PDB file of C-alpha atoms and ligand atoms in Angstrom:
ATOM      1  CA  MET A   1      10.760  -7.576   8.277  1.00  0.00           C
ATOM      2  CA  LEU A   2       9.543  -6.449   4.754  1.00  0.00           C
ATOM      3  CA  THR A   3       8.741  -9.089   2.138  1.00  0.00           C
ATOM      4  CA  LYS A   4       7.670  -8.545  -1.518  1.00  0.00           C
ATOM      5  CA  LEU A   5       4.630 -10.569  -2.377  1.00  0.00           C
ATOM      6  CA  LYS A   6       4.059 -10.673  -5.995  1.00  0.00           C
ATOM      7  CA  TYR A   7       1.124 -12.719  -7.581  1.00  0.00           C
ATOM      8  CA  GLY A   8       0.138 -10.715 -10.350  1.00  0.00           C
ATOM      9  CA  ASN A   9       1.519  -7.429 -11.862  1.00  0.00           C
ATOM     10  CA  THR A  10       1.808  -5.317  -8.685  1.00  0.00           C
ATOM     11  CA  ASN A  11       4.574  -5.567  -6.074  1.00  0.00           C
ATOM     12  CA  THR A  12       2.809  -5.693  -2.974  1.00  0.00           C
ATOM     13  CA  TYR A  13       4.431  -6.120   0.468  1.00  0.00           C
ATOM     14  CA  LEU A  14       4.009  -7.835   3.965  1.00  0.00           C
ATOM     15  CA  ILE A  15       5.694  -6.113   6.853  1.00  0.00           C
ATOM     16  CA  ARG A  16       6.168  -8.652   9.747  1.00  0.00           C
ATOM     17  CA  GLY A  17       6.309  -7.290  12.996  1.00  0.00           C
ATOM     18  CA  THR A  18       6.738  -8.928  16.413  1.00  0.00           C
ATOM     19  CA  GLY A  19       3.042  -8.533  17.294  1.00  0.00           C
ATOM     20  CA  GLY A  20       1.427  -8.930  13.770  1.00  0.00           C
ATOM     21  CA  ASN A  21       1.648  -8.750  10.111  1.00  0.00           C
ATOM     22  CA  LEU A  22       0.746  -5.772   8.046  1.00  0.00           C
ATOM     23  CA  LEU A  23      -0.212  -6.102   4.269  1.00  0.00           C
ATOM     24  CA  VAL A  24       0.612  -3.191   2.138  1.00  0.00           C
ATOM     25  CA  ASP A  25      -1.427  -3.087  -1.258  1.00  0.00           C
ATOM     26  CA  THR A  26      -3.114  -5.793  -3.151  1.00  0.00           C
ATOM     27  CA  ASP A  27      -3.298  -6.778  -6.676  1.00  0.00           C
ATOM     28  CA  TRP A  28      -6.186  -6.612  -9.169  1.00  0.00           C
ATOM     29  CA  ALA A  29      -9.472  -7.880  -8.519  1.00  0.00           C
ATOM     30  CA  GLY A  30      -9.782 -11.703  -9.073  1.00  0.00           C
ATOM     31  CA  THR A  31      -6.227 -12.420  -7.675  1.00  0.00           C
ATOM     32  CA  LEU A  32      -7.478 -13.721  -4.205  1.00  0.00           C
ATOM     33  CA  PRO A  33      -6.477 -17.523  -5.205  1.00  0.00           C
ATOM     34  CA  ALA A  34      -3.041 -16.375  -6.388  1.00  0.00           C
ATOM     35  CA  PHE A  35      -2.787 -14.339  -3.170  1.00  0.00           C
ATOM     36  CA  CYS A  36      -3.604 -17.219  -1.035  1.00  0.00           C
ATOM     37  CA  ARG A  37      -0.845 -19.131  -2.856  1.00  0.00           C
ATOM     38  CA  ALA A  38       1.630 -16.313  -2.319  1.00  0.00           C
ATOM     39  CA  ILE A  39       1.025 -16.216   1.364  1.00  0.00           C
ATOM     40  CA  LYS A  40       0.986 -19.857   1.807  1.00  0.00           C
ATOM     41  CA  ALA A  41       4.593 -19.871   0.328  1.00  0.00           C
ATOM     42  CA  GLN A  42       5.454 -17.547   3.344  1.00  0.00           C
ATOM     43  CA  ASN A  43       3.806 -19.960   5.716  1.00  0.00           C
ATOM     44  CA  LEU A  44       0.991 -17.628   6.368  1.00  0.00           C
ATOM     45  CA  GLN A  45      -2.754 -18.012   5.988  1.00  0.00           C
ATOM     46  CA  ILE A  46      -5.263 -15.148   5.683  1.00  0.00           C
ATOM     47  CA  CYS A  47      -5.764 -15.097   9.365  1.00  0.00           C
ATOM     48  CA  ASP A  48      -2.240 -14.369   9.977  1.00  0.00           C
ATOM     49  CA  ILE A  49      -2.745 -11.048   8.128  1.00  0.00           C
ATOM     50  CA  SER A  50      -3.525  -8.513  10.976  1.00  0.00           C
ATOM     51  CA  TRP A  51      -4.435  -5.397   8.769  1.00  0.00           C
ATOM     52  CA  VAL A  52      -4.343  -4.446   5.179  1.00  0.00           C
ATOM     53  CA  LEU A  53      -3.859  -0.825   4.020  1.00  0.00           C
ATOM     54  CA  SER A  54      -3.471   0.509   0.362  1.00  0.00           C
ATOM     55  CA  THR A  55      -0.676   2.959  -0.848  1.00  0.00           C
ATOM     56  CA  HIS A  56      -3.548   4.582  -2.847  1.00  0.00           C
ATOM     57  CA  TYR A  57      -6.867   3.466  -4.351  1.00  0.00           C
ATOM     58  CA  HIS A  58      -5.852   2.823  -7.817  1.00  0.00           C
ATOM     59  CA  PRO A  59      -7.357  -0.535  -9.038  1.00  0.00           C
ATOM     60  CA  ASP A  60      -3.942  -2.254  -9.099  1.00  0.00           C
ATOM     61  CA  HIS A  61      -3.362  -1.692  -5.568  1.00  0.00           C
ATOM     62  CA  MET A  62      -6.592  -2.290  -3.921  1.00  0.00           C
ATOM     63  CA  GLY A  63      -8.553  -4.965  -6.053  1.00  0.00           C
ATOM     64  CA  ILE A  64      -9.044  -7.645  -3.312  1.00  0.00           C
ATOM     65  CA  THR A  65      -9.110  -5.460  -0.389  1.00  0.00           C
ATOM     66  CA  ALA A  66     -12.780  -6.019   0.206  1.00  0.00           C
ATOM     67  CA  ASP A  67     -12.397  -9.715  -0.501  1.00  0.00           C
ATOM     68  CA  LEU A  68      -9.819  -9.666   2.567  1.00  0.00           C
ATOM     69  CA  THR A  69     -12.159  -7.618   4.840  1.00  0.00           C
ATOM     70  CA  ASP A  70     -14.973 -10.031   4.043  1.00  0.00           C
ATOM     71  CA  LEU A  71     -12.489 -12.965   5.205  1.00  0.00           C
ATOM     72  CA  GLY A  72     -11.680 -10.998   8.450  1.00  0.00           C
ATOM     73  CA  VAL A  73      -8.853  -9.038   7.725  1.00  0.00           C
ATOM     74  CA  PRO A  74      -9.357  -5.503   9.173  1.00  0.00           C
ATOM     75  CA  LEU A  75      -8.720  -2.324   6.894  1.00  0.00           C
ATOM     76  CA  ILE A  76      -6.850   0.689   7.711  1.00  0.00           C
ATOM     77  CA  LEU A  77      -7.771   3.917   5.828  1.00  0.00           C
ATOM     78  CA  PHE A  78      -6.097   7.119   6.393  1.00  0.00           C
ATOM     79  CA  ASP A  79      -8.122  10.269   6.443  1.00  0.00           C
ATOM     80  CA  VAL A  80      -6.274  11.750   3.394  1.00  0.00           C
ATOM     81  CA  GLN A  81      -7.478   8.773   1.248  1.00  0.00           C
ATOM     82  CA  LEU A  82     -11.064   8.739   2.232  1.00  0.00           C
ATOM     83  CA  PRO A  83     -12.266  11.002  -0.715  1.00  0.00           C
ATOM     84  CA  TYR A  84     -10.494   8.499  -3.065  1.00  0.00           C
ATOM     85  CA  ILE A  85     -11.545   5.033  -1.741  1.00  0.00           C
ATOM     86  CA  HIS A  86     -14.005   4.466  -4.511  1.00  0.00           C
ATOM     87  CA  PHE A  87     -12.018   5.878  -7.325  1.00  0.00           C
ATOM     88  CA  SER A  88     -11.714   2.190  -8.749  1.00  0.00           C
ATOM     89  CA  ASP A  89     -15.421   1.307  -8.556  1.00  0.00           C
ATOM     90  CA  SER A  90     -16.136   2.827 -12.056  1.00  0.00           C
ATOM     91  CA  ILE A  91     -12.988   1.359 -13.480  1.00  0.00           C
ATOM     92  CA  TYR A  92     -14.016  -2.122 -12.550  1.00  0.00           C
ATOM     93  CA  ALA A  93     -17.545  -1.541 -13.601  1.00  0.00           C
ATOM     94  CA  LYS A  94     -16.300  -0.634 -17.029  1.00  0.00           C
ATOM     95  CA  GLU A  95     -14.346  -3.808 -17.297  1.00  0.00           C
ATOM     96  CA  LYS A  96     -17.158  -5.732 -15.889  1.00  0.00           C
ATOM     97  CA  ASN A  97     -14.816  -7.488 -13.401  1.00  0.00           C
ATOM     98  CA  ARG A  98     -17.249  -9.948 -11.574  1.00  0.00           C
ATOM     99  CA  PHE A  99     -14.633 -10.399  -8.666  1.00  0.00           C
ATOM    100  CA  TYR A 100     -14.569  -6.578  -7.537  1.00  0.00           C
ATOM    101  CA  LYS A 101     -16.055  -5.483  -4.497  1.00  0.00           C
ATOM    102  CA  PRO A 102     -16.005  -1.917  -3.235  1.00  0.00           C
ATOM    103  CA  VAL A 103     -14.213  -1.095  -0.012  1.00  0.00           C
ATOM    104  CA  ASP A 104     -16.667  -0.714   2.787  1.00  0.00           C
ATOM    105  CA  GLU A 105     -15.312   2.225   4.809  1.00  0.00           C
ATOM    106  CA  SER A 106     -17.893   1.652   7.572  1.00  0.00           C
ATOM    107  CA  ARG A 107     -15.982  -1.337   8.730  1.00  0.00           C
ATOM    108  CA  ALA A 108     -12.355   0.187   8.351  1.00  0.00           C
ATOM    109  CA  LYS A 109     -10.314   1.722  11.146  1.00  0.00           C
ATOM    110  CA  ILE A 110      -9.683   5.348  10.028  1.00  0.00           C
ATOM    111  CA  LEU A 111      -6.454   6.905  11.152  1.00  0.00           C
ATOM    112  CA  ARG A 112      -4.520  10.195  10.645  1.00  0.00           C
ATOM    113  CA  CYS A 113      -0.984   9.752   9.429  1.00  0.00           C
ATOM    114  CA  GLY A 114       0.030  11.258  12.644  1.00  0.00           C
ATOM    115  CA  GLU A 115      -1.488   8.448  14.699  1.00  0.00           C
ATOM    116  CA  SER A 116       0.313   5.717  12.559  1.00  0.00           C
ATOM    117  CA  ARG A 117       3.585   5.272  14.728  1.00  0.00           C
ATOM    118  CA  THR A 118       1.465   4.319  17.625  1.00  0.00           C
ATOM    119  CA  PHE A 119      -0.625   1.995  15.385  1.00  0.00           C
ATOM    120  CA  LEU A 120       2.407   0.330  13.998  1.00  0.00           C
ATOM    121  CA  ALA A 121       4.010  -0.173  17.276  1.00  0.00           C
ATOM    122  CA  SER A 122       1.017  -2.142  18.238  1.00  0.00           C
ATOM    123  CA  LEU A 123       1.951  -4.604  15.626  1.00  0.00           C
ATOM    124  CA  GLY A 124       5.714  -4.418  16.941  1.00  0.00           C
ATOM    125  CA  ILE A 125       6.561  -2.525  13.659  1.00  0.00           C
ATOM    126  CA  ALA A 126       8.933   0.446  14.103  1.00  0.00           C
ATOM    127  CA  GLY A 127       7.893   3.142  11.531  1.00  0.00           C
ATOM    128  CA  GLU A 128       5.258   5.461  10.360  1.00  0.00           C
ATOM    129  CA  VAL A 129       2.785   6.211   7.590  1.00  0.00           C
ATOM    130  CA  ILE A 130       3.294   9.800   5.826  1.00  0.00           C
ATOM    131  CA  HIS A 131       1.167  11.380   3.122  1.00  0.00           C
ATOM    132  CA  THR A 132       3.236  11.338  -0.187  1.00  0.00           C
ATOM    133  CA  PRO A 133       0.954  12.921  -2.961  1.00  0.00           C
ATOM    134  CA  GLY A 134       2.306  13.073  -6.527  1.00  0.00           C
ATOM    135  CA  HIS A 135       1.491   9.948  -8.261  1.00  0.00           C
ATOM    136  CA  SER A 136      -2.159  10.569  -6.708  1.00  0.00           C
ATOM    137  CA  GLU A 137      -3.575  12.826  -4.171  1.00  0.00           C
ATOM    138  CA  ASP A 138      -4.226  10.035  -1.803  1.00  0.00           C
ATOM    139  CA  SER A 139      -0.945   8.247  -1.854  1.00  0.00           C
ATOM    140  CA  ILE A 140       0.870   7.320   1.321  1.00  0.00           C
ATOM    141  CA  SER A 141       4.109   5.699   2.156  1.00  0.00           C
ATOM    142  CA  VAL A 142       5.058   3.281   4.827  1.00  0.00           C
ATOM    143  CA  ILE A 143       8.273   4.440   6.264  1.00  0.00           C
ATOM    144  CA  LEU A 144      10.320   1.763   8.558  1.00  0.00           C
ATOM    145  CA  ASP A 145      12.803   2.841  10.940  1.00  0.00           C
ATOM    146  CA  ASP A 146      15.109   0.152   9.431  1.00  0.00           C
ATOM    147  CA  GLY A 147      15.508   2.421   6.313  1.00  0.00           C
ATOM    148  CA  ASN A 148      13.074   0.510   4.084  1.00  0.00           C
ATOM    149  CA  ALA A 149      10.022   2.418   2.589  1.00  0.00           C
ATOM    150  CA  VAL A 150       7.131   1.283   0.573  1.00  0.00           C
ATOM    151  CA  VAL A 151       6.088   4.372  -1.776  1.00  0.00           C
ATOM    152  CA  GLY A 152       3.582   2.879  -4.065  1.00  0.00           C
ATOM    153  CA  ASP A 153       3.517   4.496  -7.421  1.00  0.00           C
ATOM    154  CA  LEU A 154       5.588   7.588  -6.679  1.00  0.00           C
ATOM    155  CA  PRO A 155       7.717   8.307  -9.653  1.00  0.00           C
ATOM    156  CA  PRO A 156      11.214   6.798  -9.396  1.00  0.00           C
ATOM    157  CA  TYR A 157      13.790   8.692  -7.071  1.00  0.00           C
ATOM    158  CA  SER A 158      16.427   7.798  -9.651  1.00  0.00           C
ATOM    159  CA  ALA A 159      14.543  10.225 -11.964  1.00  0.00           C
ATOM    160  CA  LEU A 160      14.086  13.008  -9.302  1.00  0.00           C
ATOM    161  CA  ALA A 161      16.744  15.179 -10.895  1.00  0.00           C
ATOM    162  CA  ALA A 162      14.354  15.605 -13.818  1.00  0.00           C
ATOM    163  CA  GLU A 163      11.312  15.643 -12.040  1.00  0.00           C
ATOM    164  CA  GLU A 164       9.376  18.819 -12.436  1.00  0.00           C
ATOM    165  CA  ASP A 165       6.412  18.105 -10.150  1.00  0.00           C
ATOM    166  CA  GLU A 166       6.864  20.060  -7.135  1.00  0.00           C
ATOM    167  CA  THR A 167       4.319  17.756  -5.258  1.00  0.00           C
ATOM    168  CA  VAL A 168       6.630  14.789  -6.044  1.00  0.00           C
ATOM    169  CA  ARG A 169       9.842  16.578  -4.956  1.00  0.00           C
ATOM    170  CA  ASN A 170       8.200  17.594  -1.634  1.00  0.00           C
ATOM    171  CA  SER A 171       6.890  13.970  -1.126  1.00  0.00           C
ATOM    172  CA  TYR A 172      10.635  12.807  -1.554  1.00  0.00           C
ATOM    173  CA  LYS A 173      11.845  15.460   0.823  1.00  0.00           C
ATOM    174  CA  GLU A 174       9.764  14.038   3.527  1.00  0.00           C
ATOM    175  CA  ILE A 175      10.682  10.575   2.686  1.00  0.00           C
ATOM    176  CA  LEU A 176      14.469  11.146   2.709  1.00  0.00           C
ATOM    177  CA  SER A 177      14.158  13.219   5.923  1.00  0.00           C
ATOM    178  CA  ARG A 178      13.435  10.149   7.634  1.00  0.00           C
ATOM    179  CA  GLY A 179      16.656   8.279   6.942  1.00  0.00           C
ATOM    180  CA  VAL A 180      15.171   6.137   4.140  1.00  0.00           C
ATOM    181  CA  THR A 181      18.043   3.942   2.457  1.00  0.00           C
ATOM    182  CA  ARG A 182      15.902   1.588   0.333  1.00  0.00           C
ATOM    183  CA  LEU A 183      12.570   2.532  -1.845  1.00  0.00           C
ATOM    184  CA  HIS A 184      10.070  -0.277  -2.811  1.00  0.00           C
ATOM    185  CA  TYR A 185       7.766   0.566  -5.647  1.00  0.00           C
ATOM    186  CA  GLY A 186       4.500  -0.984  -6.775  1.00  0.00           C
ATOM    187  CA  HIS A 187       5.967  -1.760 -10.213  1.00  0.00           C
ATOM    188  CA  MET A 188       9.478  -1.228 -10.401  1.00  0.00           C
ATOM    189  CA  VAL A 189      12.529  -2.772  -8.841  1.00  0.00           C
ATOM    190  CA  SER A 190      13.722  -1.407  -5.519  1.00  0.00           C
ATOM    191  CA  GLU A 191      16.212   1.354  -5.522  1.00  0.00           C
ATOM    192  CA  ARG A 192      19.022   2.233  -3.062  1.00  0.00           C
ATOM    193  CA  VAL A 193      19.193   5.949  -1.966  1.00  0.00           C
ATOM    194  CA  LYS A 194      22.438   7.299  -2.739  1.00  0.00           C
TER     195      LYS A 194
HETATM  196 ZN1   ZN B   1      -1.343   4.209  -9.149  1.00  0.00          ZN
END
């Protein structure tokens, strides 16, 4: 089951499986207390989050990831994301954000997207993770077999007809070929696929 968790400016998502809970994206560094309140409202604690991953490593999608790993939540990185996981370090340094901690990749589980279905099945989640570049080179989408997809900051499907970026079009081709019926974004309201 997919639940939107909003405790700042970014839509983040919790996917509850029969064997664990996956957190997709986190908000800006410094939002850990607000995150804790948001999951408490879902009757969850930090220890109930089985894994965390980010759709991409822009600062508004990964800001408290290292806080969570320090609190014992394991991190999944996809191999396509590895060159970009420190993208936000200089942005947070520039704003002198005292809360930000860089991701420690040595403590992460690194997967290829092709391994994601088996991994998600271990949490009792039917679905997969696919590489969907377009907004950024490291963007991935979490596609659930029930038709829901978390696509992060991919430009909106509703504007696809006017989209000139071939990379975005190809990413949507991959997403839609998997029977997706509802798209969930990082900053916009969810859209139904027509
Ligand atoms: Zn972004």
